[in-house]
Short mmCIF file of C-alpha atoms and ligand atoms in Angstrom, two decimals:
data_model
loop_
_atom_site.label_atom_id
_atom_site.label_comp_id
_atom_site.label_asym_id
_atom_site.label_seq_id
_atom_site.Cartn_x
_atom_site.Cartn_y
_atom_site.Cartn_z
CA MET A 1 6.10 -6.72 -29.28
CA ALA A 2 5.42 -7.17 -25.64
CA ARG A 3 2.58 -7.81 -23.49
CA LEU A 4 1.87 -5.03 -20.80
CA VAL A 5 -0.77 -4.08 -18.20
CA MET A 6 -0.99 -0.17 -17.46
CA LYS A 7 -2.56 0.67 -14.36
CA PHE A 8 -3.53 4.54 -13.84
CA GLY A 9 -4.14 5.45 -10.20
CA GLY A 10 -6.95 7.90 -9.07
CA THR A 11 -5.33 11.45 -9.53
CA SER A 12 -4.11 10.15 -13.09
CA VAL A 13 -8.06 9.79 -14.40
CA ALA A 14 -9.16 12.97 -12.09
CA ASP A 15 -10.81 14.27 -14.88
CA ILE A 16 -11.62 14.01 -18.65
CA GLU A 17 -8.61 15.89 -19.53
CA ARG A 18 -6.43 13.50 -17.42
CA ILE A 19 -8.45 10.66 -18.99
CA ARG A 20 -7.52 12.01 -22.47
CA ASN A 21 -3.85 11.73 -21.34
CA VAL A 22 -4.02 8.44 -20.07
CA ALA A 23 -5.57 7.28 -23.62
CA ARG A 24 -2.56 8.95 -25.35
CA HIS A 25 -0.29 6.86 -23.19
CA VAL A 26 -1.94 3.77 -23.99
CA LYS A 27 -1.98 4.85 -27.83
CA ARG A 28 1.98 4.93 -27.41
CA GLU A 29 2.24 1.56 -26.34
CA VAL A 30 -0.32 0.29 -28.92
CA ASP A 31 1.43 2.15 -31.55
CA ALA A 32 5.14 0.59 -30.16
CA GLY A 33 3.26 -2.87 -31.13
CA HIS A 34 2.28 -4.11 -27.72
CA GLU A 35 -0.58 -5.90 -26.49
CA VAL A 36 -2.14 -4.02 -23.69
CA ALA A 37 -4.57 -4.25 -20.66
CA VAL A 38 -5.24 -1.36 -18.72
CA VAL A 39 -6.49 -1.11 -15.25
CA VAL A 40 -7.86 1.93 -14.10
CA SER A 41 -9.20 3.65 -10.62
CA ALA A 42 -11.80 5.89 -9.64
CA MET A 43 -11.45 9.40 -10.53
CA ALA A 44 -9.61 11.08 -7.86
CA GLY A 45 -12.07 11.37 -4.38
CA ALA A 46 -14.99 9.18 -6.03
CA THR A 47 -14.20 6.22 -3.69
CA ASP A 48 -14.03 8.34 -0.76
CA ARG A 49 -17.48 10.03 -1.70
CA LEU A 50 -19.08 6.73 -2.34
CA VAL A 51 -17.62 5.34 0.90
CA GLY A 52 -19.19 8.31 2.75
CA TRP A 53 -22.63 8.01 1.23
CA CYS A 54 -22.69 4.33 2.44
CA ARG A 55 -21.91 5.74 6.16
CA GLU A 56 -24.12 8.31 5.89
CA ALA A 57 -27.01 5.56 4.85
CA ALA A 58 -26.44 3.48 7.77
CA ALA A 59 -23.66 3.37 9.99
CA LEU A 60 -23.28 -0.53 10.10
CA HIS A 61 -24.42 -1.41 6.49
CA ASP A 62 -24.62 -4.76 4.57
CA ALA A 63 -21.09 -5.63 2.93
CA ARG A 64 -22.46 -6.50 0.11
CA GLU A 65 -24.23 -3.42 -0.78
CA TYR A 66 -21.28 -1.34 -0.08
CA ASP A 67 -19.38 -3.58 -2.55
CA ALA A 68 -21.96 -2.55 -5.32
CA VAL A 69 -22.06 0.94 -4.40
CA VAL A 70 -18.13 1.60 -4.09
CA SER A 71 -17.10 -0.53 -7.01
CA SER A 72 -18.99 1.81 -9.22
CA GLY A 73 -16.63 4.57 -9.16
CA GLU A 74 -13.98 2.22 -11.35
CA GLN A 75 -16.85 1.27 -13.71
CA VAL A 76 -17.15 5.05 -14.66
CA THR A 77 -13.55 5.42 -15.12
CA ALA A 78 -13.46 2.45 -17.38
CA GLY A 79 -16.53 3.30 -19.61
CA LEU A 80 -15.12 6.74 -19.93
CA LEU A 81 -11.48 5.64 -21.25
CA ALA A 82 -12.77 3.48 -23.71
CA ILE A 83 -15.18 6.11 -24.77
CA VAL A 84 -11.78 8.04 -25.40
CA LEU A 85 -9.93 5.36 -26.70
CA GLU A 86 -12.34 4.57 -29.65
CA GLU A 87 -11.88 8.09 -30.68
CA LEU A 88 -8.22 7.77 -31.31
CA PRO A 89 -9.46 5.28 -32.64
CA ILE A 90 -8.66 2.14 -30.80
CA LEU A 91 -10.66 -0.84 -30.47
CA THR A 92 -11.14 -1.70 -26.77
CA SER A 93 -13.37 -4.45 -25.06
CA ASN A 94 -14.59 -4.07 -21.73
CA ALA A 95 -13.12 -7.03 -20.15
CA HIS A 96 -15.06 -6.76 -17.18
CA ALA A 97 -16.80 -9.86 -17.44
CA ALA A 98 -13.39 -11.66 -17.96
CA ALA A 99 -11.78 -10.77 -14.70
CA ARG A 100 -12.41 -12.16 -12.06
CA VAL A 101 -9.44 -11.36 -9.25
CA LEU A 102 -7.66 -14.09 -8.14
CA ASP A 103 -9.60 -16.32 -11.06
CA ILE A 104 -9.00 -14.19 -14.14
CA ASN A 105 -9.86 -15.46 -17.59
CA GLY A 106 -6.05 -14.65 -18.97
CA ALA A 107 -6.60 -16.93 -21.77
CA GLU A 108 -10.06 -14.98 -23.03
CA LEU A 109 -8.06 -11.64 -22.89
CA VAL A 110 -5.00 -12.81 -24.79
CA LYS A 111 -7.53 -14.30 -27.16
CA ARG A 112 -8.86 -10.94 -27.78
CA PHE A 113 -5.66 -9.19 -28.40
CA LYS A 114 -4.87 -11.66 -30.81
CA GLU A 115 -7.95 -11.95 -32.90
CA ARG A 116 -9.39 -8.86 -32.78
CA HIS A 117 -6.26 -6.67 -31.55
CA GLU A 118 -8.62 -4.86 -28.85
CA VAL A 119 -6.94 -3.23 -25.98
CA ALA A 120 -8.71 -4.45 -22.95
CA VAL A 121 -10.24 -1.64 -20.47
CA LEU A 122 -10.64 -2.90 -17.22
CA ALA A 123 -12.13 -1.53 -14.14
CA GLY A 124 -9.82 -1.85 -10.79
CA PHE A 125 -10.52 -2.87 -7.23
CA GLN A 126 -12.94 -5.46 -8.05
CA GLY A 127 -13.95 -8.86 -8.48
CA VAL A 128 -16.93 -11.23 -8.69
CA HIS A 129 -17.54 -13.55 -5.63
CA LYS A 130 -16.68 -17.51 -6.98
CA GLU A 131 -19.83 -18.83 -5.59
CA THR A 132 -22.33 -15.93 -5.46
CA GLY A 133 -21.11 -14.04 -8.95
CA ARG A 134 -21.70 -10.78 -6.69
CA ILE A 135 -19.06 -7.84 -7.06
CA THR A 136 -16.58 -7.87 -4.09
CA THR A 137 -14.17 -5.18 -3.43
CA LEU A 138 -10.32 -5.56 -2.92
CA GLY A 139 -10.02 -3.00 -0.33
CA ARG A 140 -8.44 0.62 -0.15
CA GLY A 141 -5.88 0.77 -2.98
CA GLY A 142 -6.96 -2.57 -4.61
CA SER A 143 -6.61 -1.56 -8.06
CA ASP A 144 -2.70 -2.10 -7.87
CA THR A 145 -3.65 -5.52 -6.83
CA SER A 146 -6.30 -6.13 -10.01
CA ALA A 147 -3.22 -5.13 -12.05
CA VAL A 148 -0.67 -7.33 -10.76
CA ALA A 149 -3.35 -10.04 -11.01
CA ILE A 150 -3.99 -9.66 -14.54
CA ALA A 151 -0.39 -9.00 -15.32
CA ALA A 152 0.17 -12.59 -13.76
CA ALA A 153 -3.11 -13.73 -15.46
CA ILE A 154 -1.74 -13.02 -19.22
CA ALA A 155 2.16 -13.59 -18.42
CA ALA A 156 2.51 -9.86 -19.24
CA GLU A 157 6.15 -8.59 -19.43
CA ARG A 158 5.72 -5.66 -17.14
CA CYS A 159 3.00 -4.24 -15.01
CA ASP A 160 3.46 -0.44 -15.29
CA ILE A 161 1.84 1.27 -12.18
CA TYR A 162 1.27 4.85 -13.30
CA THR A 163 0.67 7.34 -10.54
CA ASP A 164 1.28 11.05 -9.58
CA VAL A 165 4.88 10.71 -8.27
CA ASP A 166 7.74 8.96 -10.70
CA GLY A 167 8.80 6.17 -8.49
CA VAL A 168 9.24 4.95 -5.11
CA TYR A 169 10.94 6.99 -2.98
CA THR A 170 13.06 6.68 0.06
CA SER A 171 10.30 7.95 2.15
CA ASP A 172 7.03 9.80 1.19
CA PRO A 173 8.05 12.80 -0.85
CA ARG A 174 5.00 15.04 0.55
CA VAL A 175 6.47 14.40 3.93
CA VAL A 176 10.38 14.71 3.20
CA PRO A 177 11.55 17.18 0.33
CA ARG A 178 14.74 15.37 -0.16
CA ALA A 179 13.66 11.87 -0.58
CA GLN A 180 15.47 10.53 -3.48
CA ARG A 181 13.81 7.94 -6.10
CA LEU A 182 14.72 4.56 -5.83
CA GLU A 183 15.81 2.31 -9.29
CA ARG A 184 15.33 -0.56 -7.87
CA VAL A 185 13.29 -2.29 -4.73
CA ALA A 186 13.24 -5.82 -3.99
CA TYR A 187 9.65 -7.39 -3.39
CA GLU A 188 10.49 -8.07 0.31
CA GLU A 189 11.49 -4.26 1.30
CA MET A 190 8.38 -3.19 -0.75
CA LEU A 191 6.18 -5.43 0.97
CA GLU A 192 7.79 -3.71 4.55
CA LEU A 193 7.36 -0.20 3.06
CA ALA A 194 3.90 -1.10 1.76
CA SER A 195 2.62 -2.77 5.20
CA LEU A 196 4.07 -0.24 7.32
CA GLY A 197 2.64 2.68 5.58
CA ALA A 198 4.02 3.85 2.24
CA LYS A 199 0.67 3.59 0.21
CA VAL A 200 2.48 3.85 -3.31
CA LEU A 201 1.18 0.40 -3.43
CA GLN A 202 -1.27 -2.04 -2.05
CA VAL A 203 0.32 -4.43 0.04
CA ARG A 204 -1.46 -7.35 -1.56
CA SER A 205 -0.13 -6.34 -4.94
CA VAL A 206 3.32 -6.49 -3.92
CA GLU A 207 2.69 -10.24 -2.16
CA LEU A 208 1.19 -11.33 -5.46
CA GLY A 209 3.98 -10.02 -7.61
CA MET A 210 6.52 -11.61 -5.30
CA VAL A 211 4.80 -14.99 -5.79
CA HIS A 212 4.23 -14.54 -9.45
CA ASN A 213 7.41 -13.02 -10.33
CA VAL A 214 5.57 -10.09 -11.92
CA ARG A 215 7.95 -6.82 -12.56
CA ILE A 216 6.33 -4.03 -11.47
CA PHE A 217 7.26 -0.80 -12.77
CA VAL A 218 6.03 2.43 -10.57
CA ARG A 219 6.23 5.64 -12.67
CA SER A 220 4.41 8.97 -13.33
CA SER A 221 1.32 9.38 -15.67
CA PHE A 222 1.95 12.94 -15.46
CA GLU A 223 4.80 12.99 -18.05
CA LYS A 224 3.89 13.79 -21.40
CA PRO A 225 3.44 10.77 -23.60
CA GLU A 226 4.71 12.77 -26.51
CA ASP A 227 8.18 13.42 -24.93
CA ILE A 228 8.70 9.46 -24.24
CA ASP A 229 11.08 8.14 -26.08
CA PRO A 230 10.04 4.54 -27.04
CA HIS A 231 13.60 3.39 -26.74
CA GLY A 232 14.68 4.79 -23.91
CA THR A 233 13.82 3.82 -20.08
CA PRO A 234 11.52 6.40 -18.53
CA PRO A 235 11.89 7.65 -14.98
CA GLY A 236 10.54 4.98 -12.44
CA THR A 237 11.20 2.29 -9.95
CA LEU A 238 11.35 -1.45 -10.54
CA ILE A 239 10.18 -3.76 -7.96
CA CYS A 240 11.82 -6.89 -8.59
CA GLY A 241 13.77 -9.73 -6.91
CA GLU A 242 16.59 -9.27 -4.66
CA GLU A 243 19.14 -10.73 -6.95
CA GLU A 244 18.56 -7.95 -9.29
CA ILE A 245 19.77 -4.99 -7.00
CA VAL A 246 23.18 -4.30 -7.55
CA GLU A 247 23.79 -1.98 -5.25
CA GLN A 248 22.54 -2.70 -1.80
CA GLN A 249 21.94 -0.05 0.44
CA VAL A 250 21.91 -0.75 4.54
CA VAL A 251 18.58 1.26 4.70
CA THR A 252 16.42 1.63 1.77
CA GLY A 253 13.49 3.60 3.24
CA ILE A 254 11.64 4.72 5.69
CA ALA A 255 7.69 4.37 6.36
CA PHE A 256 5.17 5.67 8.70
CA SER A 257 1.95 5.40 9.76
CA LYS A 258 -0.73 7.22 12.14
CA ASP A 259 -3.20 4.44 12.11
CA GLU A 260 -2.01 2.69 15.04
CA ALA A 261 -3.19 3.09 18.69
CA GLN A 262 -1.31 2.24 21.95
CA ILE A 263 -2.63 0.72 25.13
CA SER A 264 -0.86 -0.11 28.46
CA ILE A 265 -2.38 -2.49 30.66
CA ARG A 266 -0.94 -0.76 34.46
CA ARG A 267 0.36 -3.01 37.16
CA VAL A 268 -0.50 -6.50 35.45
CA GLN A 269 0.44 -9.52 37.76
CA ASP A 270 3.78 -10.64 36.71
CA LYS A 271 2.89 -14.36 36.27
CA PRO A 272 2.80 -17.17 34.22
CA GLY A 273 -0.49 -17.05 31.91
CA VAL A 274 -1.35 -13.10 31.66
CA ALA A 275 -0.29 -12.62 28.44
CA ALA A 276 -2.35 -15.11 27.41
CA ALA A 277 -5.50 -13.69 29.47
CA ILE A 278 -4.85 -10.32 27.48
CA PHE A 279 -3.87 -11.15 24.25
CA GLY A 280 -6.60 -14.02 24.10
CA PRO A 281 -9.70 -12.47 23.92
CA LEU A 282 -8.17 -9.82 21.43
CA ALA A 283 -7.45 -12.26 19.12
CA GLU A 284 -10.67 -13.45 19.59
CA ALA A 285 -12.47 -10.16 18.89
CA ASN A 286 -10.14 -10.51 15.93
CA ILE A 287 -8.09 -7.48 16.78
CA ASN A 288 -4.54 -7.28 15.47
CA VAL A 289 -2.01 -6.86 18.15
CA ASP A 290 1.32 -5.36 16.88
CA MET A 291 4.13 -3.97 19.00
CA ILE A 292 4.38 -5.37 22.39
CA VAL A 293 6.33 -3.94 25.22
CA GLN A 294 6.56 -5.41 28.74
CA ASN A 295 8.53 -3.53 31.50
CA VAL A 296 10.54 -5.61 33.86
CA SER A 297 9.17 -5.71 36.95
CA GLY A 298 10.11 -3.10 39.66
CA ASP A 299 8.30 -5.07 42.88
CA GLY A 300 8.49 -8.50 41.53
CA ALA A 301 5.03 -8.86 41.53
CA THR A 302 3.33 -6.33 38.90
CA THR A 303 4.44 -5.03 35.58
CA ASP A 304 3.19 -2.82 32.92
CA LEU A 305 2.37 -4.01 29.40
CA THR A 306 2.33 -1.76 26.15
CA PHE A 307 1.10 -2.75 22.71
CA THR A 308 -0.51 -1.27 19.83
CA VAL A 309 -3.55 -2.00 18.02
CA PRO A 310 -5.23 -0.67 14.55
CA ALA A 311 -6.54 3.07 15.57
CA SER A 312 -9.99 1.79 14.18
CA ASP A 313 -9.99 -1.04 16.84
CA TYR A 314 -8.72 0.78 19.67
CA GLU A 315 -12.23 1.44 21.17
CA ARG A 316 -13.37 -2.29 20.75
CA ALA A 317 -9.93 -3.37 22.04
CA THR A 318 -10.54 -1.62 25.37
CA GLU A 319 -13.93 -2.55 25.90
CA THR A 320 -12.52 -5.81 25.52
CA LEU A 321 -10.08 -5.67 28.14
CA ILE A 322 -12.12 -3.60 30.60
CA LYS A 323 -14.50 -7.21 30.05
CA ALA A 324 -11.46 -9.27 30.81
CA LYS A 325 -10.30 -7.04 33.94
CA GLY A 326 -11.27 -10.12 36.50
CA GLN A 327 -9.10 -12.71 34.70
CA VAL A 328 -6.14 -10.50 34.01
CA GLY A 329 -5.98 -8.54 36.91
CA TYR A 330 -4.56 -5.08 36.64
CA GLU A 331 -4.72 -1.62 38.13
CA ARG A 332 -5.21 0.52 35.55
CA LEU A 333 -5.66 0.92 31.44
CA ASP A 334 -3.95 3.73 29.59
CA GLY A 335 -4.53 4.55 25.83
CA ALA A 336 -3.36 7.11 23.40
CA ASN A 337 -4.80 7.64 19.75
CA ASP A 338 -2.21 10.46 18.86
CA VAL A 339 0.58 8.08 18.29
CA ALA A 340 2.61 7.08 15.12
CA LYS A 341 4.97 4.13 14.16
CA VAL A 342 7.98 5.23 12.11
CA SER A 343 9.75 2.08 10.73
CA VAL A 344 13.18 1.93 8.75
CA ILE A 345 13.50 -0.69 6.32
CA GLY A 346 16.37 -2.49 4.24
CA ILE A 347 17.82 -5.79 3.15
CA GLY A 348 20.87 -4.52 4.11
CA MET A 349 20.33 -4.68 7.78
CA ARG A 350 20.78 -8.14 7.63
CA SER A 351 24.26 -7.86 7.56
CA HIS A 352 25.00 -4.93 9.89
CA ALA A 353 24.53 -4.46 13.28
CA GLY A 354 23.91 -1.26 15.23
CA VAL A 355 21.80 0.22 12.67
CA ALA A 356 18.62 0.68 15.00
CA ALA A 357 21.14 2.07 18.03
CA LYS A 358 22.05 4.92 15.80
CA ALA A 359 18.23 5.70 15.62
CA PHE A 360 17.40 5.97 19.38
CA LYS A 361 20.36 8.33 19.80
CA ALA A 362 19.35 10.60 16.87
CA LEU A 363 15.70 10.90 18.41
CA ALA A 364 17.03 11.17 21.70
CA GLU A 365 18.81 14.21 20.65
CA LYS A 366 15.81 15.72 19.17
CA GLY A 367 13.79 14.90 22.35
CA ILE A 368 11.63 12.43 20.67
CA ASN A 369 10.59 9.78 23.06
CA ILE A 370 10.01 6.18 21.82
CA ARG A 371 7.36 4.69 23.29
CA ALA A 372 7.93 1.13 21.99
CA ILE A 373 10.23 -0.74 19.50
CA THR A 374 9.97 -3.80 17.16
CA THR A 375 12.73 -5.34 15.09
CA SER A 376 12.89 -7.92 12.48
CA GLU A 377 15.65 -9.33 9.97
CA ILE A 378 15.00 -6.24 7.71
CA LYS A 379 13.30 -3.32 9.57
CA PHE A 380 12.69 -1.87 13.14
CA SER A 381 9.91 0.39 14.02
CA LEU A 382 9.72 2.71 16.49
CA LEU A 383 6.07 4.14 18.22
CA ILE A 384 6.33 8.08 19.12
CA ASP A 385 4.17 10.77 19.62
CA ALA A 386 2.37 11.61 16.38
CA ASN A 387 3.12 15.16 16.51
CA TYR A 388 6.72 14.58 16.25
CA THR A 389 6.11 12.27 13.17
CA GLU A 390 7.45 14.32 10.46
CA LEU A 391 10.48 15.65 12.49
CA ALA A 392 11.39 12.07 13.18
CA VAL A 393 11.00 10.69 9.54
CA ARG A 394 13.37 13.64 8.26
CA THR A 395 16.26 12.93 11.12
CA LEU A 396 16.23 9.24 10.31
CA HIS A 397 16.14 10.12 6.72
CA SER A 398 19.25 12.41 7.05
CA LEU A 399 20.84 9.80 9.47
CA TYR A 400 20.84 7.26 6.94
CA GLU A 401 22.13 9.44 4.66
CA LEU A 402 19.21 9.00 1.97
CA ASP A 403 18.86 13.19 1.58
CA LYS A 404 19.78 14.50 -1.92
P1 ADP B 1 -3.02 6.53 -6.64
O1 ADP B 1 -3.93 7.13 -6.71
O2 ADP B 1 -2.09 6.56 -8.19
O3 ADP B 1 -3.16 4.92 -6.46
P2 ADP B 1 -1.82 6.74 -4.15
O4 ADP B 1 -2.26 7.78 -3.84
O5 ADP B 1 -2.43 5.30 -3.64
O6 ADP B 1 -1.80 6.79 -5.68
O7 ADP B 1 -0.16 6.67 -4.05
C1 ADP B 1 0.72 7.67 -4.21
C2 ADP B 1 1.04 8.64 -3.42
O8 ADP B 1 1.81 7.60 -2.42
C3 ADP B 1 2.14 9.49 -3.55
O9 ADP B 1 1.40 10.66 -3.94
C4 ADP B 1 3.17 9.61 -2.41
O10 ADP B 1 2.59 10.67 -1.28
C5 ADP B 1 2.60 8.40 -1.62
N1 ADP B 1 3.73 8.16 -1.06
C6 ADP B 1 3.98 7.20 0.45
N2 ADP B 1 5.00 6.75 0.53
C7 ADP B 1 5.68 6.81 -0.62
C8 ADP B 1 7.16 6.35 -1.11
N3 ADP B 1 7.92 5.91 -0.36
N4 ADP B 1 7.81 6.91 -2.31
C9 ADP B 1 6.72 7.42 -3.18
N5 ADP B 1 5.43 7.64 -3.04
C10 ADP B 1 4.91 7.63 -1.44
N1 LIG B 2 -10.46 3.55 -5.86
C1 LIG B 2 -9.85 2.52 -4.95
C2 LIG B 2 -9.54 3.38 -3.45
O1 LIG B 2 -9.42 4.46 -3.66
C3 LIG B 2 -9.06 1.39 -5.36
C4 LIG B 2 -7.88 2.34 -5.88
O2 LIG B 2 -7.49 3.25 -6.37
O3 LIG B 2 -6.65 1.39 -6.11
O4 LIG B 2 -8.99 2.92 -2.60
MG1 MG B 3 -3.26 3.79 -4.72
#
């Protein structure tokens, strides 16, 4: 007997037929004798619709009301799944009230497993604010985080993330048809993949998994429950500690994101204090600056500075810099929204030199210009024109021999 968390994402609960399929997956685990907590997302498209309504109601809306509206999507699915499970018949408890994210009453859930043999059905993506008791939401994709938090709280053996792909791939399979499924991915790598654009897991869920040592298993909900061998290992990807990874490749995967914008400050004074004058006001405005490149000064007096900010902060960032023009002293501000960040990730990079250099050459051969570069121990990121995203990702995917 094991204790499991099963999380089902939006496409996996998109209609009643799919919810019935989810119920059969749950029954499969219950019949195998396991204690099960199920976490569900809103039905595909539901959250977007709710968010859209909030925006339509008022561009600047109250965050608490937003949370109340947007969290309802998951509550609908949790209710529907409980109804379908009761038909099977499986005893359920809508454990919503027992789950405060980051302060989950694990003991209460475990008691219900033991005493009442209930399956706990939980609405993902939300928690209850500690002081006010109001509902809060966890950011887009937050049901992953709910699932891992619950797995940690009940000391689950595994947290199964059921989704519309059968695992974590070397790159987004929608963009790279030749992407391959990875058997195992280290927490640290998954953290980079997720924060650099692979949306298969929310970043925070990976962080939580790493801290609490939760074994996260990404797998497909589209497999027929009847076809799964209860004693076999289903296809999927295990997110686990680095020490559990036997064959470490140099490059594990490639992620990309179009959610960034580039700002270039032309002919800025090349003297001490200028970087502070630029990035200070941006930090005060709560704008995260990511990649930064400063050109070598040509005339010894002025230089160009390029950096990226989240696309959603682009306008605010330019306004902030225009206001600071007097203090900074520059000639011109250029910006671009049509940029993409492509990132190559792999723990193996720690012990291999020249990994990034290969990429520069391969992209140059395709005529792709690199606007900015950042590197760290286990990844490097390149900023390019958004039009070339797919080409760049596929080129790098073959370059590092990740193709099937
Ligand atoms: P869910 O609704 O189940 O939470 P998501 O849409 O949030 O599912 O995440 C699954 C999607 O993530 C896949 O359909 C896939 O297109 C995308 N994705 C991006 N990068 C990767 C990757 N490296 N491996 C697998 N899927 C990825
Ligand atoms: N329904 C929420 C979203 O679409 C949370 C989730 O699916 O994980 O972002
Ligand atoms: Mg998701």
